[in-house]
GROMACS .gro file of C-alpha atoms in nm:
model
  282
    1UNK     CA    1  -6.674  20.291  14.407
    2UNK     CA    2  -6.844  20.525  14.163
    3UNK     CA    3  -6.537  20.513  13.936
    4UNK     CA    4  -6.525  20.139  13.973
    5UNK     CA    5  -6.891  20.108  13.872
    6UNK     CA    6  -6.830  20.340  13.578
    7UNK     CA    7  -6.525  20.136  13.472
    8UNK     CA    8  -6.725  19.818  13.506
    9UNK     CA    9  -7.003  19.964  13.293
   10UNK     CA   10  -6.753  20.065  13.022
   11UNK     CA   11  -6.599  19.719  13.036
   12UNK     CA   12  -6.938  19.555  12.985
   13UNK     CA   13  -7.017  19.784  12.693
   14UNK     CA   14  -6.682  19.697  12.536
   15UNK     CA   15  -6.756  19.327  12.577
   16UNK     CA   16  -7.095  19.373  12.409
   17UNK     CA   17  -6.938  19.564  12.123
   18UNK     CA   18  -6.671  19.298  12.081
   19UNK     CA   19  -6.938  19.025  12.084
   20UNK     CA   20  -7.139  19.208  11.820
   21UNK     CA   21  -6.829  19.259  11.604
   22UNK     CA   22  -6.748  18.887  11.634
   23UNK     CA   23  -7.097  18.796  11.526
   24UNK     CA   24  -7.070  19.032  11.231
   25UNK     CA   25  -6.733  18.890  11.139
   26UNK     CA   26  -6.868  18.536  11.167
   27UNK     CA   27  -7.164  18.622  10.948
   28UNK     CA   28  -6.934  18.793  10.701
   29UNK     CA   29  -6.703  18.496  10.698
   30UNK     CA   30  -6.996  18.261  10.637
   31UNK     CA   31  -7.125  18.486  10.366
   32UNK     CA   32  -6.780  18.505  10.215
   33UNK     CA   33  -6.750  18.129  10.212
   34UNK     CA   34  -7.090  18.102  10.046
   35UNK     CA   35  -6.996  18.362   9.788
   36UNK     CA   36  -6.667  18.187   9.718
   37UNK     CA   37  -6.853  17.859   9.670
   38UNK     CA   38  -7.096  18.019   9.425
   39UNK     CA   39  -6.811  18.187   9.239
   40UNK     CA   40  -6.618  17.860   9.216
   41UNK     CA   41  -6.929  17.682   9.081
   42UNK     CA   42  -6.973  17.958   8.825
   43UNK     CA   43  -6.609  17.921   8.726
   44UNK     CA   44  -6.654  17.548   8.682
   45UNK     CA   45  -6.966  17.596   8.470
   46UNK     CA   46  -6.789  17.865   8.267
   47UNK     CA   47  -6.493  17.635   8.207
   48UNK     CA   48  -6.731  17.353   8.101
   49UNK     CA   49  -6.913  17.592   7.869
   50UNK     CA   50  -6.586  17.718   7.724
   51UNK     CA   51  -6.473  17.360   7.668
   52UNK     CA   52  -6.793  17.280   7.477
   53UNK     CA   53  -6.760  17.595   7.272
   54UNK     CA   54  -6.397  17.517   7.191
   55UNK     CA   55  -6.489  17.164   7.089
   56UNK     CA   56  -6.761  17.296   6.857
   57UNK     CA   57  -6.520  17.550   6.714
   58UNK     CA   58  -6.261  17.278   6.653
   59UNK     CA   59  -6.524  17.063   6.486
   60UNK     CA   60  -6.635  17.349   6.264
   61UNK     CA   61  -6.274  17.425   6.176
   62UNK     CA   62  -6.208  17.062   6.081
   63UNK     CA   63  -6.535  17.025   5.882
   64UNK     CA   64  -6.669  17.370   5.802
   65UNK     CA   65  -6.878  17.232   5.516
   66UNK     CA   66  -7.017  16.936   5.708
   67UNK     CA   67  -7.376  17.022   5.644
   68UNK     CA   68  -7.311  17.099   5.278
   69UNK     CA   69  -7.123  16.772   5.238
   70UNK     CA   70  -7.404  16.581   5.402
   71UNK     CA   71  -7.655  16.737   5.165
   72UNK     CA   72  -7.422  16.662   4.875
   73UNK     CA   73  -7.390  16.298   4.989
   74UNK     CA   74  -7.769  16.270   5.002
   75UNK     CA   75  -7.792  16.408   4.650
   76UNK     CA   76  -7.530  16.162   4.526
   77UNK     CA   77  -7.711  15.874   4.697
   78UNK     CA   78  -8.040  15.979   4.542
   79UNK     CA   79  -7.877  16.004   4.200
   80UNK     CA   80  -7.718  15.662   4.244
   81UNK     CA   81  -8.050  15.505   4.341
   82UNK     CA   82  -8.219  15.666   4.040
   83UNK     CA   83  -7.941  15.539   3.813
   84UNK     CA   84  -7.973  15.191   3.964
   85UNK     CA   85  -8.347  15.187   3.898
   86UNK     CA   86  -8.288  15.308   3.543
   87UNK     CA   87  -8.025  15.039   3.483
   88UNK     CA   88  -8.255  14.777   3.632
   89UNK     CA   89  -8.540  14.880   3.402
   90UNK     CA   90  -8.305  14.870   3.103
   91UNK     CA   91  -8.186  14.523   3.202
   92UNK     CA   92  -8.546  14.410   3.232
   93UNK     CA   93  -8.619  14.540   2.883
   94UNK     CA   94  -8.307  14.371   2.744
   95UNK     CA   95  -8.405  14.050   2.924
   96UNK     CA   96  -8.754  14.061   2.771
   97UNK     CA   97  -8.603  14.125   2.427
   98UNK     CA   98  -8.357  13.840   2.477
   99UNK     CA   99  -8.634  13.599   2.579
  100UNK     CA  100  -8.841  13.708   2.279
  101UNK     CA  101  -8.548  13.641   2.046
  102UNK     CA  102  -8.478  13.313   2.224
  103UNK     CA  103  -8.837  13.200   2.182
  104UNK     CA  104  -8.831  13.300   1.816
  105UNK     CA  105  -8.506  13.108   1.770
  106UNK     CA  106  -8.656  12.804   1.942
  107UNK     CA  107  -8.960  12.823   1.716
  108UNK     CA  108  -8.734  12.856   1.411
  109UNK     CA  109  -8.519  12.563   1.525
  110UNK     CA  110  -8.831  12.358   1.589
  111UNK     CA  111  -8.956  12.432   1.237
  112UNK     CA  112  -8.616  12.348   1.087
  113UNK     CA  113  -8.605  12.023   1.283
  114UNK     CA  114  -8.951  11.939   1.154
  115UNK     CA  115  -8.832  12.014   0.799
  116UNK     CA  116  -8.514  11.812   0.845
  117UNK     CA  117  -8.717  11.528   0.993
  118UNK     CA  118  -8.871  11.453   0.653
  119UNK     CA  119  -8.674  11.144   0.538
  120UNK     CA  120  -8.537  11.136   0.186
  121UNK     CA  121  -8.656  10.777   0.161
  122UNK     CA  122  -9.021  10.875   0.214
  123UNK     CA  123  -9.287  10.806  -0.050
  124UNK     CA  124  -9.236  11.161  -0.185
  125UNK     CA  125  -8.870  11.089  -0.264
  126UNK     CA  126  -8.766  11.029  -0.622
  127UNK     CA  127  -8.445  10.827  -0.645
  128UNK     CA  128  -8.447  10.770  -1.027
  129UNK     CA  129  -8.357  10.401  -0.988
  130UNK     CA  130  -8.679  10.291  -1.156
  131UNK     CA  131  -8.636  10.490  -1.478
  132UNK     CA  132  -8.421  10.232  -1.658
  133UNK     CA  133  -8.214   9.923  -1.606
  134UNK     CA  134  -7.944  10.005  -1.859
  135UNK     CA  135  -7.617  10.182  -1.785
  136UNK     CA  136  -7.651  10.421  -2.079
  137UNK     CA  137  -7.778  10.777  -2.067
  138UNK     CA  138  -8.155  10.769  -2.062
  139UNK     CA  139  -8.402  11.059  -2.088
  140UNK     CA  140  -8.662  11.062  -1.817
  141UNK     CA  141  -8.996  11.023  -1.998
  142UNK     CA  142  -9.293  11.253  -1.944
  143UNK     CA  143  -9.539  11.103  -1.700
  144UNK     CA  144  -9.267  10.962  -1.476
  145UNK     CA  145  -9.399  11.011  -1.124
  146UNK     CA  146  -9.687  11.214  -1.271
  147UNK     CA  147  -9.458  11.494  -1.397
  148UNK     CA  148  -9.321  11.616  -1.729
  149UNK     CA  149  -8.941  11.618  -1.759
  150UNK     CA  150  -8.756  11.836  -2.011
  151UNK     CA  151  -8.386  11.769  -2.078
  152UNK     CA  152  -8.339  11.562  -1.762
  153UNK     CA  153  -8.159  11.228  -1.799
  154UNK     CA  154  -8.035  10.949  -1.573
  155UNK     CA  155  -7.704  10.763  -1.574
  156UNK     CA  156  -7.557  10.471  -1.385
  157UNK     CA  157  -7.292  10.565  -1.131
  158UNK     CA  158  -7.039  10.330  -1.290
  159UNK     CA  159  -7.036  10.516  -1.624
  160UNK     CA  160  -6.816  10.797  -1.493
  161UNK     CA  161  -6.638  10.672  -1.188
  162UNK     CA  162  -6.456  10.937  -0.986
  163UNK     CA  163  -6.692  11.212  -1.109
  164UNK     CA  164  -6.980  11.398  -0.950
  165UNK     CA  165  -7.217  11.136  -1.090
  166UNK     CA  166  -7.061  10.878  -0.861
  167UNK     CA  167  -7.006  11.114  -0.565
  168UNK     CA  168  -7.360  11.247  -0.601
  169UNK     CA  169  -7.543  10.914  -0.598
  170UNK     CA  170  -7.741  10.904  -0.274
  171UNK     CA  171  -7.946  10.588  -0.299
  172UNK     CA  172  -7.933  10.299  -0.545
  173UNK     CA  173  -7.706  10.314  -0.849
  174UNK     CA  174  -7.863  10.586  -1.064
  175UNK     CA  175  -7.851  10.962  -1.059
  176UNK     CA  176  -8.035  11.221  -1.269
  177UNK     CA  177  -7.838  11.494  -1.439
  178UNK     CA  178  -7.885  11.807  -1.646
  179UNK     CA  179  -7.673  12.011  -1.883
  180UNK     CA  180  -7.706  12.372  -1.777
  181UNK     CA  181  -7.655  12.485  -2.134
  182UNK     CA  182  -7.995  12.345  -2.225
  183UNK     CA  183  -8.341  12.435  -2.090
  184UNK     CA  184  -8.421  12.201  -1.802
  185UNK     CA  185  -8.757  12.189  -1.632
  186UNK     CA  186  -9.004  11.976  -1.444
  187UNK     CA  187  -9.371  12.061  -1.489
  188UNK     CA  188  -9.728  11.943  -1.442
  189UNK     CA  189 -10.080  12.044  -1.538
  190UNK     CA  190 -10.172  12.023  -1.170
  191UNK     CA  191  -9.992  12.203  -0.887
  192UNK     CA  192  -9.708  12.025  -0.708
  193UNK     CA  193  -9.442  12.120  -0.454
  194UNK     CA  194  -9.069  12.060  -0.439
  195UNK     CA  195  -8.907  12.035  -0.096
  196UNK     CA  196  -8.552  12.010  -0.232
  197UNK     CA  197  -8.296  11.781  -0.391
  198UNK     CA  198  -7.940  11.655  -0.356
  199UNK     CA  199  -7.708  11.843  -0.592
  200UNK     CA  200  -7.347  11.771  -0.699
  201UNK     CA  201  -7.141  11.935  -0.972
  202UNK     CA  202  -7.042  11.662  -1.218
  203UNK     CA  203  -6.700  11.793  -1.320
  204UNK     CA  204  -6.634  12.130  -1.159
  205UNK     CA  205  -6.606  12.343  -0.847
  206UNK     CA  206  -6.798  12.663  -0.783
  207UNK     CA  207  -7.096  12.562  -0.996
  208UNK     CA  208  -7.376  12.819  -0.967
  209UNK     CA  209  -7.723  12.666  -0.942
  210UNK     CA  210  -8.036  12.874  -1.002
  211UNK     CA  211  -8.375  12.722  -0.914
  212UNK     CA  212  -8.696  12.900  -1.018
  213UNK     CA  213  -9.066  12.826  -0.977
  214UNK     CA  214  -9.361  12.939  -1.193
  215UNK     CA  215  -9.739  12.946  -1.159
  216UNK     CA  216  -9.993  12.814  -1.411
  217UNK     CA  217  -9.970  13.141  -1.608
  218UNK     CA  218  -9.594  13.117  -1.643
  219UNK     CA  219  -9.524  13.393  -1.391
  220UNK     CA  220  -9.210  13.363  -1.178
  221UNK     CA  221  -9.311  13.307  -0.813
  222UNK     CA  222  -8.993  13.178  -0.649
  223UNK     CA  223  -8.617  13.191  -0.696
  224UNK     CA  224  -8.317  13.047  -0.512
  225UNK     CA  225  -7.949  13.050  -0.604
  226UNK     CA  226  -7.650  12.876  -0.449
  227UNK     CA  227  -7.293  12.773  -0.531
  228UNK     CA  228  -7.168  12.417  -0.499
  229UNK     CA  229  -6.824  12.311  -0.378
  230UNK     CA  230  -6.588  12.029  -0.470
  231UNK     CA  231  -6.776  11.722  -0.604
  232UNK     CA  232  -6.545  11.498  -0.401
  233UNK     CA  233  -6.720  11.627  -0.085
  234UNK     CA  234  -7.046  11.467  -0.194
  235UNK     CA  235  -7.390  11.617  -0.254
  236UNK     CA  236  -7.540  11.935  -0.109
  237UNK     CA  237  -7.906  11.929  -0.018
  238UNK     CA  238  -8.077  12.232  -0.174
  239UNK     CA  239  -8.355  12.290   0.075
  240UNK     CA  240  -8.633  12.484  -0.097
  241UNK     CA  241  -8.869  12.458   0.200
  242UNK     CA  242  -8.679  12.736   0.376
  243UNK     CA  243  -8.685  12.965   0.075
  244UNK     CA  244  -9.060  12.977   0.018
  245UNK     CA  245  -9.266  12.997  -0.304
  246UNK     CA  246  -9.180  12.644  -0.410
  247UNK     CA  247  -9.520  12.506  -0.314
  248UNK     CA  248  -9.824  12.470  -0.540
  249UNK     CA  249  -9.616  12.550  -0.846
  250UNK     CA  250  -9.667  12.431  -1.203
  251UNK     CA  251  -9.311  12.442  -1.330
  252UNK     CA  252  -8.963  12.410  -1.178
  253UNK     CA  253  -8.663  12.532  -1.378
  254UNK     CA  254  -8.296  12.458  -1.299
  255UNK     CA  255  -8.007  12.647  -1.461
  256UNK     CA  256  -7.631  12.613  -1.398
  257UNK     CA  257  -7.338  12.841  -1.485
  258UNK     CA  258  -6.990  12.962  -1.394
  259UNK     CA  259  -6.746  12.683  -1.307
  260UNK     CA  260  -6.387  12.600  -1.223
  261UNK     CA  261  -6.230  12.276  -1.342
  262UNK     CA  262  -6.217  12.028  -1.056
  263UNK     CA  263  -5.960  11.808  -1.229
  264UNK     CA  264  -6.186  11.506  -1.256
  265UNK     CA  265  -6.125  11.446  -1.625
  266UNK     CA  266  -6.414  11.337  -1.844
  267UNK     CA  267  -6.624  11.631  -1.965
  268UNK     CA  268  -6.444  11.883  -1.745
  269UNK     CA  269  -6.425  12.124  -2.038
  270UNK     CA  270  -6.805  12.139  -2.044
  271UNK     CA  271  -6.854  12.168  -1.672
  272UNK     CA  272  -7.211  12.294  -1.638
  273UNK     CA  273  -7.339  11.942  -1.580
  274UNK     CA  274  -7.527  11.890  -1.254
  275UNK     CA  275  -7.599  11.556  -1.088
  276UNK     CA  276  -7.927  11.533  -0.902
  277UNK     CA  277  -7.961  11.265  -0.636
  278UNK     CA  278  -8.284  11.209  -0.449
  279UNK     CA  279  -8.554  11.475  -0.504
  280UNK     CA  280  -8.843  11.545  -0.268
  281UNK     CA  281  -9.162  11.616  -0.465
  282UNK     CA  282  -9.516  11.611  -0.329
   0.00000   0.00000   0.00000
């Protein structure tokens, strides 16, 4: 019985030890599972971190100068904007200059239109049809239209048909004419102005015409020179209003020179003759 009790006591102790060992093993197993779970989570986080790092590395490898390029792009954009503003300002200045020139041109055109608007048949127009009624050459007398005439004559258009005298007749049947080889002038003791006159070479092409104005002391104050074309093309209006210094003058002088035969016959060998149609004097 004593041995049986002792054996029973040892058996109970063994059971207790086994129970304690099982509890320890269970705790260890639970702890192991927990540790494995933590380790697996750490592995997952590490893999995620490594993936992000690798992606950043790949990005840096593909565009190592990304930041520099971005800064460079900003600089280029800033330069482009500055250039655009500069170009815009330049265009504005050019536009202002253009409008200024346009306005000046409009003013000039308006003045020219006003000048051209003066009709040749106005009361200031001299047509030379009331100097004589004959068809012969006739000197214009002093006092005609309140002016003095030196070496200026009139002729009927029928006297030299097919010449500049006929082609240059603007109104009526008479035309004034001068011989450039002789002094020719129109003068007055009181100031007068000459707006212009219709001019045609009588027998030649390329006739040079020099028009000069003088004050009451005989000083030259205005000068204009031009070259006439073929008489067959009709008269050329010599517009002295655009040249200036042909207002309030006391003497007007006209000189001709340098010609080429136009093949019109008549006095073509002495081709400095100039036909004057209507003249605007006021």
